[in-house]
């Protein structure tokens, strides 16, 4: 049996066209139930517990492919949805983080150093050292709660499909777009607001956001390609796009603070997205077109400035 | 204590307590297969037991990946259902994993053999129904990006009463296949193998399963394997004798495959000579399943839409 967990639609051209709907049909089985989001929101404590464990998983995973932490956090959310929030013991949070990380690493066949894990987990809390057997028992508990359904369909599963719709011919440009979208997907998972959206919606929104940053002049074509995709609900993508934009703005603002740069260009993104919608509704007119040319230029300039400090900031 | 408290939410009987083993029905590389009864419900299941090679890693990655795949695929009625997974310990304190499958009382190999022994043909509508179910199950697997790669009558399970067919031996479950005894003359896995695999193609596509489906289709009609080679070379020669020796014209790229050689040049014969008793529509579908060029082979989903199945009552399938 051949199986590529990370890239089930990767050989899109080899797949019969009718195979694509399957992932869209079953993706909802791989996210926490809707009431999980609501129950988290209802409790500041629960949100803080989740945030702590997410942070621990991120520390464990910072040198790995973004699919790994994403998968581990997916297990965490599905486990919490099934079991409820754990009692407030730091060591229990750490054990859960390690177990979800370990299971995700196994699913992705990723090698990691158990020693490094122990060192990271002991930092700041001298007492907790997990024996291998303890981690294995916790893994067993997580597996049971998730009923061994460990193949989660993540937004990463849909990226190649949508990128193919964009018809970018240069492989290097496609890779840049994929990488940026992957960063956005991983960051957005930390916010519970994004948990309400299906993985395909998150993927589409992240790619649109990344394409707007990186290829602003081609953005309208990409938007049209996504809108024309029959597996996607366009209104939901707009909502998710806005959530992602808010998250990305927070990211930019923290970077901008370091660099003391005006935050005006961030606001341009809002207007730009909306003005495109407006243009579609009202039809093309000369004034709007001219205005957009001007705005795109500003955006491009801003994007160029943003690259260097962002890369520096993001070193693990 | 917190661990126990957390674990309380996952109240699970151990496999030994939950099931009564009735008989051993198979044994494979990794463990034993039992027919068993679930005590709580009285339901008969196939219990497949495997010992994990733990060392430091707990559940091995391969096991975890493959059980996850089986859990995902089990939602289709034409894939054998993995009902549950239970961890337990054996007498030596080692962790064992029990895969609990729905029990099916026969397989397609036995089914075909029973007709061969009585000299009767399998009724055409039965063949059509079984083929439709097979295409449907394979379409489901392919729709999830899963190739089977070892389709053969032995791992297509059947319920004699309902004539339901289910695909088995995906991944880890395959490890439980009864091993081929050394004295048998059958080389089962070769008979259903696609020519591109035999010629050393490294990139498999879903078409390899469709080729196997085609071979099984022919075997349902004639009750004999369509291409019964006893070595890879003989397997290829069997194929070439019927379908003609492929060349760059009918199969672009074939001569560049790793294991390509010069072969005797045969012209293609009509499929009806090898599969007498199959009607025109069936022969057309079969020919599309046995296309040399993998990308031109019909997909499982398209096969389900073929006119051969038009008069089949699909309501209960």
JSON list of N, CA, C and O in Angstrom, two decimals, chain B residues 239-272:
[
{"chain": "B", "resi": 239, "resn": "UNK", "atom": "N", "xyz": [1.05, -12.27, -20.66]},
{"chain": "B", "resi": 239, "resn": "UNK", "atom": "CA", "xyz": [0.31, -11.04, -20.99]},
{"chain": "B", "resi": 239, "resn": "UNK", "atom": "C", "xyz": [0.52, -10.68, -22.46]},
{"chain": "B", "resi": 239, "resn": "UNK", "atom": "O", "xyz": [-0.43, -10.38, -23.19]},
{"chain": "B", "resi": 240, "resn": "UNK", "atom": "N", "xyz": [1.79, -10.75, -22.90]},
{"chain": "B", "resi": 240, "resn": "UNK", "atom": "CA", "xyz": [2.10, -10.31, -24.27]},
{"chain": "B", "resi": 240, "resn": "UNK", "atom": "C", "xyz": [1.45, -11.23, -25.31]},
{"chain": "B", "resi": 240, "resn": "UNK", "atom": "O", "xyz": [1.04, -10.78, -26.38]},
{"chain": "B", "resi": 241, "resn": "UNK", "atom": "N", "xyz": [1.34, -12.51, -24.99]},
{"chain": "B", "resi": 241, "resn": "UNK", "atom": "CA", "xyz": [0.74, -13.45, -25.96]},
{"chain": "B", "resi": 241, "resn": "UNK", "atom": "C", "xyz": [-0.71, -13.09, -26.24]},
{"chain": "B", "resi": 241, "resn": "UNK", "atom": "O", "xyz": [-1.20, -13.27, -27.36]},
{"chain": "B", "resi": 242, "resn": "UNK", "atom": "N", "xyz": [-1.40, -12.60, -25.24]},
{"chain": "B", "resi": 242, "resn": "UNK", "atom": "CA", "xyz": [-2.81, -12.27, -25.44]},
{"chain": "B", "resi": 242, "resn": "UNK", "atom": "C", "xyz": [-2.99, -10.84, -25.96]},
{"chain": "B", "resi": 242, "resn": "UNK", "atom": "O", "xyz": [-3.75, -10.60, -26.90]},
{"chain": "B", "resi": 243, "resn": "UNK", "atom": "N", "xyz": [-2.30, -9.89, -25.33]},
{"chain": "B", "resi": 243, "resn": "UNK", "atom": "CA", "xyz": [-2.56, -8.48, -25.64]},
{"chain": "B", "resi": 243, "resn": "UNK", "atom": "C", "xyz": [-1.60, -7.94, -26.69]},
{"chain": "B", "resi": 243, "resn": "UNK", "atom": "O", "xyz": [-1.70, -6.77, -27.08]},
{"chain": "B", "resi": 244, "resn": "UNK", "atom": "N", "xyz": [-0.67, -8.78, -27.14]},
{"chain": "B", "resi": 244, "resn": "UNK", "atom": "CA", "xyz": [0.35, -8.32, -28.08]},
{"chain": "B", "resi": 244, "resn": "UNK", "atom": "C", "xyz": [1.55, -7.77, -27.33]},
{"chain": "B", "resi": 244, "resn": "UNK", "atom": "O", "xyz": [1.40, -7.20, -26.25]},
{"chain": "B", "resi": 245, "resn": "UNK", "atom": "N", "xyz": [2.73, -7.93, -27.89]},
{"chain": "B", "resi": 245, "resn": "UNK", "atom": "CA", "xyz": [3.92, -7.36, -27.26]},
{"chain": "B", "resi": 245, "resn": "UNK", "atom": "C", "xyz": [3.85, -5.85, -27.38]},
{"chain": "B", "resi": 245, "resn": "UNK", "atom": "O", "xyz": [3.69, -5.32, -28.48]},
{"chain": "B", "resi": 246, "resn": "UNK", "atom": "N", "xyz": [3.96, -5.14, -26.26]},
{"chain": "B", "resi": 246, "resn": "UNK", "atom": "CA", "xyz": [3.82, -3.67, -26.34]},
{"chain": "B", "resi": 246, "resn": "UNK", "atom": "C", "xyz": [5.03, -3.04, -27.03]},
{"chain": "B", "resi": 246, "resn": "UNK", "atom": "O", "xyz": [6.13, -3.59, -27.02]},
{"chain": "B", "resi": 247, "resn": "UNK", "atom": "N", "xyz": [4.79, -1.89, -27.64]},
{"chain": "B", "resi": 247, "resn": "UNK", "atom": "CA", "xyz": [5.87, -1.11, -28.23]},
{"chain": "B", "resi": 247, "resn": "UNK", "atom": "C", "xyz": [5.62, 0.36, -27.91]},
{"chain": "B", "resi": 247, "resn": "UNK", "atom": "O", "xyz": [4.63, 0.71, -27.25]},
{"chain": "B", "resi": 248, "resn": "UNK", "atom": "N", "xyz": [6.51, 1.22, -28.39]},
{"chain": "B", "resi": 248, "resn": "UNK", "atom": "CA", "xyz": [6.39, 2.64, -28.08]},
{"chain": "B", "resi": 248, "resn": "UNK", "atom": "C", "xyz": [5.12, 3.26, -28.65]},
{"chain": "B", "resi": 248, "resn": "UNK", "atom": "O", "xyz": [4.65, 4.29, -28.18]},
{"chain": "B", "resi": 249, "resn": "UNK", "atom": "N", "xyz": [4.56, 2.59, -29.67]},
{"chain": "B", "resi": 249, "resn": "UNK", "atom": "CA", "xyz": [3.36, 3.17, -30.28]},
{"chain": "B", "resi": 249, "resn": "UNK", "atom": "C", "xyz": [2.14, 2.98, -29.38]},
{"chain": "B", "resi": 249, "resn": "UNK", "atom": "O", "xyz": [1.38, 3.91, -29.14]},
{"chain": "B", "resi": 250, "resn": "UNK", "atom": "N", "xyz": [1.97, 1.76, -28.85]},
{"chain": "B", "resi": 250, "resn": "UNK", "atom": "CA", "xyz": [0.79, 1.51, -28.00]},
{"chain": "B", "resi": 250, "resn": "UNK", "atom": "C", "xyz": [1.03, 1.93, -26.56]},
{"chain": "B", "resi": 250, "resn": "UNK", "atom": "O", "xyz": [0.09, 2.18, -25.81]},
{"chain": "B", "resi": 251, "resn": "UNK", "atom": "N", "xyz": [2.31, 2.02, -26.17]},
{"chain": "B", "resi": 251, "resn": "UNK", "atom": "CA", "xyz": [2.63, 2.35, -24.77]},
{"chain": "B", "resi": 251, "resn": "UNK", "atom": "C", "xyz": [3.88, 3.23, -24.76]},
{"chain": "B", "resi": 251, "resn": "UNK", "atom": "O", "xyz": [5.00, 2.73, -24.57]},
{"chain": "B", "resi": 252, "resn": "UNK", "atom": "N", "xyz": [3.72, 4.52, -24.97]},
{"chain": "B", "resi": 252, "resn": "UNK", "atom": "CA", "xyz": [4.90, 5.41, -24.98]},
{"chain": "B", "resi": 252, "resn": "UNK", "atom": "C", "xyz": [5.69, 5.29, -23.68]},
{"chain": "B", "resi": 252, "resn": "UNK", "atom": "O", "xyz": [5.13, 5.33, -22.59]},
{"chain": "B", "resi": 253, "resn": "UNK", "atom": "N", "xyz": [6.99, 5.09, -23.80]},
{"chain": "B", "resi": 253, "resn": "UNK", "atom": "CA", "xyz": [7.85, 5.00, -22.64]},
{"chain": "B", "resi": 253, "resn": "UNK", "atom": "C", "xyz": [8.15, 3.59, -22.19]},
{"chain": "B", "resi": 253, "resn": "UNK", "atom": "O", "xyz": [9.00, 3.38, -21.33]},
{"chain": "B", "resi": 254, "resn": "UNK", "atom": "N", "xyz": [7.49, 2.60, -22.77]},
{"chain": "B", "resi": 254, "resn": "UNK", "atom": "CA", "xyz": [7.63, 1.24, -22.27]},
{"chain": "B", "resi": 254, "resn": "UNK", "atom": "C", "xyz": [9.06, 0.73, -22.40]},
{"chain": "B", "resi": 254, "resn": "UNK", "atom": "O", "xyz": [9.58, 0.05, -21.50]},
{"chain": "B", "resi": 255, "resn": "UNK", "atom": "N", "xyz": [9.73, 1.09, -23.50]},
{"chain": "B", "resi": 255, "resn": "UNK", "atom": "CA", "xyz": [11.06, 0.51, -23.71]},
{"chain": "B", "resi": 255, "resn": "UNK", "atom": "C", "xyz": [12.11, 1.13, -22.79]},
{"chain": "B", "resi": 255, "resn": "UNK", "atom": "O", "xyz": [13.23, 0.65, -22.72]},
{"chain": "B", "resi": 256, "resn": "UNK", "atom": "N", "xyz": [11.74, 2.21, -22.08]},
{"chain": "B", "resi": 256, "resn": "UNK", "atom": "CA", "xyz": [12.68, 2.84, -21.16]},
{"chain": "B", "resi": 256, "resn": "UNK", "atom": "C", "xyz": [12.52, 2.32, -19.73]},
{"chain": "B", "resi": 256, "resn": "UNK", "atom": "O", "xyz": [13.27, 2.73, -18.84]},
{"chain": "B", "resi": 257, "resn": "UNK", "atom": "N", "xyz": [11.55, 1.45, -19.51]},
{"chain": "B", "resi": 257, "resn": "UNK", "atom": "CA", "xyz": [11.37, 0.93, -18.16]},
{"chain": "B", "resi": 257, "resn": "UNK", "atom": "C", "xyz": [12.57, 0.05, -17.80]},
{"chain": "B", "resi": 257, "resn": "UNK", "atom": "O", "xyz": [13.16, -0.61, -18.66]},
{"chain": "B", "resi": 258, "resn": "UNK", "atom": "N", "xyz": [12.86, 0.02, -16.51]},
{"chain": "B", "resi": 258, "resn": "UNK", "atom": "CA", "xyz": [14.12, -0.56, -16.03]},
{"chain": "B", "resi": 258, "resn": "UNK", "atom": "C", "xyz": [14.34, -2.00, -16.49]},
{"chain": "B", "resi": 258, "resn": "UNK", "atom": "O", "xyz": [15.44, -2.39, -16.86]},
{"chain": "B", "resi": 259, "resn": "UNK", "atom": "N", "xyz": [13.28, -2.81, -16.44]},
{"chain": "B", "resi": 259, "resn": "UNK", "atom": "CA", "xyz": [13.44, -4.24, -16.71]},
{"chain": "B", "resi": 259, "resn": "UNK", "atom": "C", "xyz": [12.99, -4.64, -18.11]},
{"chain": "B", "resi": 259, "resn": "UNK", "atom": "O", "xyz": [12.74, -5.81, -18.38]},
{"chain": "B", "resi": 260, "resn": "UNK", "atom": "N", "xyz": [12.90, -3.66, -18.99]},
{"chain": "B", "resi": 260, "resn": "UNK", "atom": "CA", "xyz": [12.52, -3.96, -20.36]},
{"chain": "B", "resi": 260, "resn": "UNK", "atom": "C", "xyz": [13.64, -4.70, -21.09]},
{"chain": "B", "resi": 260, "resn": "UNK", "atom": "O", "xyz": [14.82, -4.41, -20.90]},
{"chain": "B", "resi": 261, "resn": "UNK", "atom": "N", "xyz": [13.26, -5.69, -21.88]},
{"chain": "B", "resi": 261, "resn": "UNK", "atom": "CA", "xyz": [14.21, -6.41, -22.73]},
{"chain": "B", "resi": 261, "resn": "UNK", "atom": "C", "xyz": [13.59, -6.58, -24.10]},
{"chain": "B", "resi": 261, "resn": "UNK", "atom": "O", "xyz": [12.49, -6.10, -24.35]},
{"chain": "B", "resi": 262, "resn": "UNK", "atom": "N", "xyz": [14.31, -7.29, -24.97]},
{"chain": "B", "resi": 262, "resn": "UNK", "atom": "CA", "xyz": [13.69, -7.72, -26.22]},
{"chain": "B", "resi": 262, "resn": "UNK", "atom": "C", "xyz": [12.81, -8.93, -25.94]},
{"chain": "B", "resi": 262, "resn": "UNK", "atom": "O", "xyz": [13.21, -9.83, -25.19]},
{"chain": "B", "resi": 263, "resn": "UNK", "atom": "N", "xyz": [11.63, -8.93, -26.51]},
{"chain": "B", "resi": 263, "resn": "UNK", "atom": "CA", "xyz": [10.69, -10.03, -26.27]},
{"chain": "B", "resi": 263, "resn": "UNK", "atom": "C", "xyz": [10.21, -10.56, -27.62]},
{"chain": "B", "resi": 263, "resn": "UNK", "atom": "O", "xyz": [10.23, -9.84, -28.63]},
{"chain": "B", "resi": 264, "resn": "UNK", "atom": "N", "xyz": [9.74, -11.80, -27.63]},
{"chain": "B", "resi": 264, "resn": "UNK", "atom": "CA", "xyz": [9.10, -12.29, -28.87]},
{"chain": "B", "resi": 264, "resn": "UNK", "atom": "C", "xyz": [7.96, -11.35, -29.25]},
{"chain": "B", "resi": 264, "resn": "UNK", "atom": "O", "xyz": [7.28, -10.81, -28.38]},
{"chain": "B", "resi": 265, "resn": "UNK", "atom": "N", "xyz": [7.78, -11.16, -30.55]},
{"chain": "B", "resi": 265, "resn": "UNK", "atom": "CA", "xyz": [6.76, -10.21, -31.01]},
{"chain": "B", "resi": 265, "resn": "UNK", "atom": "C", "xyz": [5.46, -10.96, -31.30]},
{"chain": "B", "resi": 265, "resn": "UNK", "atom": "O", "xyz": [5.37, -11.74, -32.25]},
{"chain": "B", "resi": 266, "resn": "UNK", "atom": "N", "xyz": [4.48, -10.72, -30.44]},
{"chain": "B", "resi": 266, "resn": "UNK", "atom": "CA", "xyz": [3.15, -11.27, -30.69]},
{"chain": "B", "resi": 266, "resn": "UNK", "atom": "C", "xyz": [2.20, -10.17, -31.09]},
{"chain": "B", "resi": 266, "resn": "UNK", "atom": "O", "xyz": [2.31, -9.03, -30.62]},
{"chain": "B", "resi": 267, "resn": "UNK", "atom": "N", "xyz": [1.25, -10.54, -31.94]},
{"chain": "B", "resi": 267, "resn": "UNK", "atom": "CA", "xyz": [0.17, -9.62, -32.25]},
{"chain": "B", "resi": 267, "resn": "UNK", "atom": "C", "xyz": [-0.97, -9.80, -31.25]},
{"chain": "B", "resi": 267, "resn": "UNK", "atom": "O", "xyz": [-1.15, -10.90, -30.73]},
{"chain": "B", "resi": 268, "resn": "UNK", "atom": "N", "xyz": [-1.70, -8.72, -30.98]},
{"chain": "B", "resi": 268, "resn": "UNK", "atom": "CA", "xyz": [-2.81, -8.86, -30.02]},
{"chain": "B", "resi": 268, "resn": "UNK", "atom": "C", "xyz": [-3.90, -9.78, -30.55]},
{"chain": "B", "resi": 268, "resn": "UNK", "atom": "O", "xyz": [-4.20, -9.78, -31.74]},
{"chain": "B", "resi": 269, "resn": "UNK", "atom": "N", "xyz": [-4.47, -10.55, -29.64]},
{"chain": "B", "resi": 269, "resn": "UNK", "atom": "CA", "xyz": [-5.63, -11.37, -29.96]},
{"chain": "B", "resi": 269, "resn": "UNK", "atom": "C", "xyz": [-6.87, -10.73, -29.36]},
{"chain": "B", "resi": 269, "resn": "UNK", "atom": "O", "xyz": [-6.79, -9.88, -28.47]},
{"chain": "B", "resi": 270, "resn": "UNK", "atom": "N", "xyz": [-8.01, -11.19, -29.83]},
{"chain": "B", "resi": 270, "resn": "UNK", "atom": "CA", "xyz": [-9.25, -10.68, -29.25]},
{"chain": "B", "resi": 270, "resn": "UNK", "atom": "C", "xyz": [-9.42, -11.22, -27.83]},
{"chain": "B", "resi": 270, "resn": "UNK", "atom": "O", "xyz": [-9.18, -12.41, -27.57]},
{"chain": "B", "resi": 271, "resn": "UNK", "atom": "N", "xyz": [-9.86, -10.34, -26.93]},
{"chain": "B", "resi": 271, "resn": "UNK", "atom": "CA", "xyz": [-10.09, -10.78, -25.54]},
{"chain": "B", "resi": 271, "resn": "UNK", "atom": "C", "xyz": [-11.12, -11.89, -25.46]},
{"chain": "B", "resi": 271, "resn": "UNK", "atom": "O", "xyz": [-11.10, -12.72, -24.55]},
{"chain": "B", "resi": 272, "resn": "UNK", "atom": "N", "xyz": [-12.03, -11.92, -26.44]},
{"chain": "B", "resi": 272, "resn": "UNK", "atom": "CA", "xyz": [-13.09, -12.93, -26.38]},
{"chain": "B", "resi": 272, "resn": "UNK", "atom": "C", "xyz": [-12.52, -14.34, -26.50]},
{"chain": "B", "resi": 272, "resn": "UNK", "atom": "O", "xyz": [-13.16, -15.30, -26.06]}
]
